[in-house]
Amino acid sequence: ERTVSALDTVSLSERSMFTNYDPAGGGVAFSDSTASGTWRHRLNSTVSLLANSSFEWLSYDNATNSTTMLLRNTVGVDAQLSPLLSFRGNAGLVYVKSNNAFSPIATSLPGIIQPSSGAGTGFITDMALTYRVLKNTTLTLSGTQSVSPSVVGSLVKLTTLHAGLAQNINTLSTLSFAADASRQATSSGSSDFLSGSVSYSYQLAREWMLQLSYRYLHRSAVTGAPTTLAFDPVTVIPISTF
C-alpha cells in the first residue's frame, strides 16, 4: 500500500493457493491465483471514492489442462453519512472465461456463463450500512452478489442478505444477533439458505477472548439441486460440490 498524494492511496495484493487430494482420485488438483489493485481517493473528510480491479486465474491438473479466468472491475464509495450512520458500497462487473471446461468447472452459470461460448459477464456488488442505534447498540445491514470458485474449484454465484445487531453489555462482554438469507447457483441448479445465529463474547484477559455461538441453518433446493454439500472452512458458507 502506498500513499501517492494527500488524497490518494493505492494498494496492490497477490494471493496464490494450491489444492490437491489424498488419495489423488478424491478430486482434481488445481491452483488459484489472484492479483488485485485498489485506488482510494478522498473527496473530503467524510467521503472517499474507490476503484478496484482484480484478475483471478484457475488452472486444473486434468487431461485437458482446463483453465478459468475471472476479471472483476468495481467502483464504489465509502461515506460517513453522520456520526451515527456510515455506508460502504461497491458495484461492477465480472467477466468469466472457461477453456476446456470439465466438471467441476461450470460450463454454464445462471446469468453469467453460456454453454455455447464458455464465457459471460455478470453483475457483482458488495454493500453495507452501519447505524449506531444507541450508545452501545449497532445495527448492520449488508448485501453481496459474487462469482468465485468454491473450495473444490467449481464456480459459484452467491447472493446474500445479512442483518446483524450487536449490543455491548459492558466493557468486557457483547451479545450479537444475526439473520442471513442467501441463494447459491451452480451449473447444476440452485439452493436457498436461511440462517439465524446468536453469539456471546467475553474478554477474559488482554490476550484471551471467549466466544459462544449458536447457529441454525435451513437449506431448500430450488432446481436441480446437487446431491453433495460441503462447507467452506473459513466462512462456513455451504458450497455445492455437485
mmCIF file of C-alpha atoms in Angstrom:
data_model
loop_
_atom_site.group_PDB
_atom_site.id
_atom_site.type_symbol
_atom_site.label_atom_id
_atom_site.label_comp_id
_atom_site.label_asym_id
_atom_site.label_seq_id
_atom_site.Cartn_x
_atom_site.Cartn_y
_atom_site.Cartn_z
ATOM 1 C CA GLU A 1 0.000 0.000 0.000
ATOM 2 C CA ARG A 2 1.327 3.432 -0.904
ATOM 3 C CA THR A 3 0.081 6.974 -0.361
ATOM 4 C CA VAL A 4 0.705 8.789 -3.646
ATOM 5 C CA SER A 5 -0.739 12.149 -2.570
ATOM 6 C CA ALA A 6 -2.592 13.787 0.290
ATOM 7 C CA LEU A 7 -5.867 12.484 -1.161
ATOM 8 C CA ASP A 8 -4.918 9.272 -2.961
ATOM 9 C CA THR A 9 -3.863 5.812 -1.818
ATOM 10 C CA VAL A 10 -3.018 2.810 -3.998
ATOM 11 C CA SER A 11 -2.783 -0.775 -2.773
ATOM 12 C CA LEU A 12 -1.718 -3.969 -4.540
ATOM 13 C CA SER A 13 -2.092 -7.571 -3.410
ATOM 14 C CA GLU A 14 -1.500 -11.086 -4.684
ATOM 15 C CA ARG A 15 -2.709 -14.441 -3.363
ATOM 16 C CA SER A 16 -1.995 -17.969 -4.596
ATOM 17 C CA MET A 17 -3.355 -21.300 -3.400
ATOM 18 C CA PHE A 18 -2.868 -24.907 -4.468
ATOM 19 C CA THR A 19 -5.406 -27.624 -3.697
ATOM 20 C CA ASN A 20 -4.787 -31.346 -4.061
ATOM 21 C CA TYR A 21 -6.333 -34.573 -2.789
ATOM 22 C CA ASP A 22 -5.113 -37.607 -0.867
ATOM 23 C CA PRO A 23 -5.838 -40.043 -2.362
ATOM 24 C CA ALA A 24 -5.446 -38.378 -5.762
ATOM 25 C CA GLY A 25 -8.699 -39.904 -7.017
ATOM 26 C CA GLY A 26 -10.667 -37.847 -4.498
ATOM 27 C CA GLY A 27 -10.793 -34.847 -6.840
ATOM 28 C CA VAL A 28 -8.987 -32.732 -9.406
ATOM 29 C CA ALA A 29 -5.995 -30.761 -8.131
ATOM 30 C CA PHE A 30 -5.981 -27.069 -9.091
ATOM 31 C CA SER A 31 -4.165 -23.800 -8.456
ATOM 32 C CA ASP A 32 -5.907 -20.468 -7.811
ATOM 33 C CA SER A 33 -4.033 -17.145 -8.138
ATOM 34 C CA THR A 34 -5.475 -13.644 -7.748
ATOM 35 C CA ALA A 35 -3.848 -10.242 -8.280
ATOM 36 C CA SER A 36 -5.765 -7.089 -7.381
ATOM 37 C CA GLY A 37 -5.289 -3.344 -7.200
ATOM 38 C CA THR A 38 -7.336 -0.692 -5.376
ATOM 39 C CA TRP A 39 -7.324 3.088 -5.739
ATOM 40 C CA ARG A 40 -8.862 5.229 -2.988
ATOM 41 C CA HIS A 41 -9.487 8.966 -3.480
ATOM 42 C CA ARG A 42 -10.646 11.090 -0.553
ATOM 43 C CA LEU A 43 -13.145 13.733 -1.637
ATOM 44 C CA ASN A 44 -13.462 15.268 1.828
ATOM 45 C CA SER A 45 -13.288 14.276 5.477
ATOM 46 C CA THR A 46 -16.345 12.014 5.206
ATOM 47 C CA VAL A 47 -16.472 10.618 1.635
ATOM 48 C CA SER A 48 -13.963 8.567 -0.358
ATOM 49 C CA LEU A 49 -14.220 7.066 -3.835
ATOM 50 C CA LEU A 50 -12.975 3.526 -4.522
ATOM 51 C CA ALA A 51 -11.951 1.678 -7.686
ATOM 52 C CA ASN A 52 -10.846 -1.943 -7.724
ATOM 53 C CA SER A 53 -9.671 -4.349 -10.402
ATOM 54 C CA SER A 54 -8.725 -7.992 -9.887
ATOM 55 C CA PHE A 55 -7.592 -10.842 -12.118
ATOM 56 C CA GLU A 56 -8.064 -14.456 -10.999
ATOM 57 C CA TRP A 57 -6.650 -17.495 -12.797
ATOM 58 C CA LEU A 58 -7.553 -21.112 -12.063
ATOM 59 C CA SER A 59 -5.572 -23.962 -13.596
ATOM 60 C CA TYR A 60 -6.759 -27.571 -13.251
ATOM 61 C CA ASP A 61 -4.477 -30.607 -13.332
ATOM 62 C CA ASN A 62 -6.585 -32.741 -15.656
ATOM 63 C CA ALA A 63 -6.083 -34.382 -19.060
ATOM 64 C CA THR A 64 -7.171 -31.257 -20.990
ATOM 65 C CA ASN A 65 -5.359 -28.700 -18.760
ATOM 66 C CA SER A 66 -8.580 -26.793 -18.162
ATOM 67 C CA THR A 67 -8.371 -23.146 -17.104
ATOM 68 C CA THR A 68 -10.785 -20.468 -15.913
ATOM 69 C CA MET A 69 -10.244 -16.690 -15.859
ATOM 70 C CA LEU A 70 -12.216 -14.187 -13.786
ATOM 71 C CA LEU A 71 -11.763 -10.437 -14.322
ATOM 72 C CA ARG A 72 -13.558 -8.190 -11.818
ATOM 73 C CA ASN A 73 -13.868 -4.394 -12.021
ATOM 74 C CA THR A 74 -15.821 -2.352 -9.474
ATOM 75 C CA VAL A 75 -16.267 1.252 -8.340
ATOM 76 C CA GLY A 76 -17.681 2.380 -5.035
ATOM 77 C CA VAL A 77 -17.941 4.853 -2.205
ATOM 78 C CA ASP A 78 -17.067 4.857 1.491
ATOM 79 C CA ALA A 79 -19.039 7.531 3.351
ATOM 80 C CA GLN A 80 -19.552 8.573 6.947
ATOM 81 C CA LEU A 81 -23.042 9.997 6.460
ATOM 82 C CA SER A 82 -23.353 11.147 10.073
ATOM 83 C CA PRO A 83 -21.716 10.443 13.437
ATOM 84 C CA LEU A 84 -24.130 7.507 13.749
ATOM 85 C CA LEU A 85 -24.506 6.285 10.155
ATOM 86 C CA SER A 86 -21.917 5.000 7.668
ATOM 87 C CA PHE A 87 -22.186 3.381 4.228
ATOM 88 C CA ARG A 88 -19.752 1.407 2.107
ATOM 89 C CA GLY A 89 -20.637 0.064 -1.320
ATOM 90 C CA ASN A 90 -19.005 -1.316 -4.449
ATOM 91 C CA ALA A 91 -20.609 -2.417 -7.714
ATOM 92 C CA GLY A 92 -19.322 -3.546 -11.096
ATOM 93 C CA LEU A 93 -18.941 -6.441 -13.499
ATOM 94 C CA VAL A 94 -17.193 -9.796 -13.591
ATOM 95 C CA TYR A 95 -16.076 -11.425 -16.831
ATOM 96 C CA VAL A 96 -15.635 -15.206 -16.734
ATOM 97 C CA LYS A 97 -13.968 -17.353 -19.401
ATOM 98 C CA SER A 98 -13.515 -21.138 -19.180
ATOM 99 C CA ASN A 99 -11.368 -23.180 -21.588
ATOM 100 C CA ASN A 100 -11.583 -26.962 -21.971
ATOM 101 C CA ALA A 101 -14.246 -26.942 -19.263
ATOM 102 C CA PHE A 102 -14.975 -30.066 -17.273
ATOM 103 C CA SER A 103 -16.772 -30.869 -14.044
ATOM 104 C CA PRO A 104 -16.421 -29.294 -11.504
ATOM 105 C CA ILE A 105 -15.828 -26.223 -13.730
ATOM 106 C CA ALA A 106 -19.200 -24.734 -14.581
ATOM 107 C CA THR A 107 -19.906 -24.935 -18.312
ATOM 108 C CA SER A 108 -22.943 -22.782 -17.591
ATOM 109 C CA LEU A 109 -23.832 -20.488 -14.705
ATOM 110 C CA PRO A 110 -27.217 -18.742 -14.414
ATOM 111 C CA GLY A 111 -26.894 -15.179 -15.643
ATOM 112 C CA ILE A 112 -23.127 -15.485 -16.211
ATOM 113 C CA ILE A 113 -21.638 -18.245 -18.376
ATOM 114 C CA GLN A 114 -23.330 -19.524 -21.513
ATOM 115 C CA PRO A 115 -22.653 -23.135 -22.569
ATOM 116 C CA SER A 116 -22.119 -22.152 -26.215
ATOM 117 C CA SER A 117 -19.072 -19.976 -25.528
ATOM 118 C CA GLY A 118 -17.957 -20.902 -22.011
ATOM 119 C CA ALA A 119 -17.804 -17.163 -21.254
ATOM 120 C CA GLY A 120 -20.037 -14.410 -19.958
ATOM 121 C CA THR A 121 -20.397 -11.226 -17.919
ATOM 122 C CA GLY A 122 -22.362 -10.662 -14.729
ATOM 123 C CA PHE A 123 -23.143 -8.038 -12.099
ATOM 124 C CA ILE A 124 -21.337 -8.087 -8.742
ATOM 125 C CA THR A 125 -21.767 -5.882 -5.688
ATOM 126 C CA ASP A 126 -20.862 -5.568 -2.020
ATOM 127 C CA MET A 127 -22.681 -3.042 0.193
ATOM 128 C CA ALA A 128 -23.002 -2.421 3.924
ATOM 129 C CA LEU A 129 -24.907 0.116 6.044
ATOM 130 C CA THR A 130 -23.962 0.551 9.706
ATOM 131 C CA TYR A 131 -26.123 2.515 12.153
ATOM 132 C CA ARG A 132 -25.454 3.119 15.838
ATOM 133 C CA VAL A 133 -28.993 2.870 17.202
ATOM 134 C CA LEU A 134 -27.932 3.596 20.781
ATOM 135 C CA LYS A 135 -24.638 4.273 22.516
ATOM 136 C CA ASN A 136 -23.976 0.551 22.937
ATOM 137 C CA THR A 137 -26.168 -0.866 20.150
ATOM 138 C CA THR A 138 -25.108 -1.181 16.495
ATOM 139 C CA LEU A 139 -27.245 -2.335 13.557
ATOM 140 C CA THR A 140 -25.635 -3.620 10.350
ATOM 141 C CA LEU A 141 -27.363 -4.332 7.018
ATOM 142 C CA SER A 142 -25.400 -5.729 4.094
ATOM 143 C CA GLY A 143 -25.794 -7.479 0.758
ATOM 144 C CA THR A 144 -23.449 -9.088 -1.737
ATOM 145 C CA GLN A 145 -23.513 -10.760 -5.114
ATOM 146 C CA SER A 146 -20.337 -12.513 -6.188
ATOM 147 C CA VAL A 147 -18.927 -15.114 -8.549
ATOM 148 C CA SER A 148 -15.970 -17.122 -7.255
ATOM 149 C CA PRO A 149 -14.568 -20.655 -7.069
ATOM 150 C CA SER A 150 -15.604 -22.920 -4.203
ATOM 151 C CA VAL A 151 -13.168 -24.916 -2.088
ATOM 152 C CA VAL A 152 -13.304 -27.707 -4.697
ATOM 153 C CA GLY A 153 -12.764 -25.406 -7.699
ATOM 154 C CA SER A 154 -16.319 -25.199 -9.066
ATOM 155 C CA LEU A 155 -17.713 -21.760 -9.877
ATOM 156 C CA VAL A 156 -20.462 -20.475 -7.587
ATOM 157 C CA LYS A 157 -22.702 -17.421 -7.945
ATOM 158 C CA LEU A 158 -23.634 -16.349 -4.409
ATOM 159 C CA THR A 159 -26.249 -13.735 -3.462
ATOM 160 C CA THR A 160 -26.612 -12.898 0.242
ATOM 161 C CA LEU A 161 -28.544 -10.540 2.516
ATOM 162 C CA HIS A 162 -27.429 -10.006 6.116
ATOM 163 C CA ALA A 163 -28.804 -8.210 9.155
ATOM 164 C CA GLY A 164 -26.918 -8.005 12.423
ATOM 165 C CA LEU A 165 -27.437 -6.396 15.816
ATOM 166 C CA ALA A 166 -24.635 -6.059 18.386
ATOM 167 C CA GLN A 167 -25.193 -4.989 21.983
ATOM 168 C CA ASN A 168 -22.277 -4.077 24.225
ATOM 169 C CA ILE A 169 -23.340 -5.264 27.668
ATOM 170 C CA ASN A 170 -20.285 -3.727 29.319
ATOM 171 C CA THR A 171 -16.624 -3.125 28.545
ATOM 172 C CA LEU A 172 -15.890 -6.862 28.615
ATOM 173 C CA SER A 173 -18.905 -8.583 27.021
ATOM 174 C CA THR A 174 -21.002 -8.305 23.857
ATOM 175 C CA LEU A 175 -24.202 -10.022 22.717
ATOM 176 C CA SER A 176 -24.839 -10.310 18.946
ATOM 177 C CA PHE A 177 -27.745 -11.473 16.792
ATOM 178 C CA ALA A 178 -27.665 -12.140 13.046
ATOM 179 C CA ALA A 179 -30.012 -13.274 10.274
ATOM 180 C CA ASP A 180 -28.927 -14.274 6.765
ATOM 181 C CA ALA A 181 -30.631 -15.267 3.531
ATOM 182 C CA SER A 182 -28.678 -16.466 0.511
ATOM 183 C CA ARG A 183 -29.033 -18.153 -2.866
ATOM 184 C CA GLN A 184 -26.228 -20.277 -4.269
ATOM 185 C CA ALA A 185 -26.288 -21.025 -8.008
ATOM 186 C CA THR A 186 -24.096 -23.534 -9.826
ATOM 187 C CA SER A 187 -24.210 -25.143 -13.251
ATOM 188 C CA SER A 188 -26.389 -27.948 -11.876
ATOM 189 C CA GLY A 189 -29.010 -25.827 -10.111
ATOM 190 C CA SER A 190 -29.502 -23.538 -7.158
ATOM 191 C CA SER A 191 -30.250 -23.723 -3.448
ATOM 192 C CA ASP A 192 -31.620 -21.275 -0.904
ATOM 193 C CA PHE A 193 -30.294 -20.911 2.634
ATOM 194 C CA LEU A 194 -31.795 -19.225 5.702
ATOM 195 C CA SER A 195 -29.885 -18.909 8.944
ATOM 196 C CA GLY A 196 -30.098 -17.255 12.328
ATOM 197 C CA SER A 197 -27.432 -17.012 14.990
ATOM 198 C CA VAL A 198 -26.713 -15.619 18.426
ATOM 199 C CA SER A 199 -23.245 -15.063 19.900
ATOM 200 C CA TYR A 200 -21.860 -14.028 23.257
ATOM 201 C CA SER A 201 -18.260 -12.873 23.644
ATOM 202 C CA TYR A 202 -16.319 -12.104 26.799
ATOM 203 C CA GLN A 203 -12.828 -10.602 27.176
ATOM 204 C CA LEU A 204 -11.160 -12.974 29.640
ATOM 205 C CA ALA A 205 -7.818 -11.157 29.559
ATOM 206 C CA ARG A 206 -5.855 -8.832 27.341
ATOM 207 C CA GLU A 207 -4.810 -11.681 25.030
ATOM 208 C CA TRP A 208 -7.790 -14.005 25.535
ATOM 209 C CA MET A 209 -11.415 -13.818 24.404
ATOM 210 C CA LEU A 210 -14.168 -16.381 24.932
ATOM 211 C CA GLN A 211 -16.997 -16.646 22.377
ATOM 212 C CA LEU A 212 -20.060 -18.892 22.451
ATOM 213 C CA SER A 213 -22.275 -19.130 19.355
ATOM 214 C CA TYR A 214 -25.369 -20.970 18.223
ATOM 215 C CA ARG A 215 -26.395 -21.072 14.554
ATOM 216 C CA TYR A 216 -29.417 -22.590 12.841
ATOM 217 C CA LEU A 217 -29.206 -23.207 9.081
ATOM 218 C CA HIS A 218 -32.011 -24.317 6.761
ATOM 219 C CA ARG A 219 -31.396 -25.354 3.145
ATOM 220 C CA SER A 220 -34.003 -25.793 0.418
ATOM 221 C CA ALA A 221 -33.318 -26.867 -3.160
ATOM 222 C CA VAL A 222 -34.784 -24.721 -5.934
ATOM 223 C CA THR A 223 -33.942 -26.620 -9.135
ATOM 224 C CA GLY A 224 -31.662 -29.500 -9.995
ATOM 225 C CA ALA A 225 -30.052 -29.497 -6.582
ATOM 226 C CA PRO A 226 -26.690 -31.239 -6.239
ATOM 227 C CA THR A 227 -26.551 -34.295 -4.029
ATOM 228 C CA THR A 228 -23.352 -33.409 -2.167
ATOM 229 C CA LEU A 229 -22.812 -30.419 0.134
ATOM 230 C CA ALA A 230 -19.646 -29.163 1.804
ATOM 231 C CA PHE A 231 -18.813 -26.113 3.918
ATOM 232 C CA ASP A 232 -16.124 -23.531 3.301
ATOM 233 C CA PRO A 233 -13.751 -23.989 6.290
ATOM 234 C CA VAL A 234 -13.145 -20.232 6.569
ATOM 235 C CA THR A 235 -16.563 -18.623 6.007
ATOM 236 C CA VAL A 236 -18.695 -21.691 6.887
ATOM 237 C CA ILE A 237 -20.772 -20.924 3.789
ATOM 238 C CA PRO A 238 -22.369 -24.026 2.253
ATOM 239 C CA ILE A 239 -20.693 -24.975 -1.035
ATOM 240 C CA SER A 240 -22.185 -27.310 -3.627
ATOM 241 C CA THR A 241 -19.688 -29.908 -4.809
ATOM 242 C CA PHE A 242 -22.026 -31.475 -7.404
#
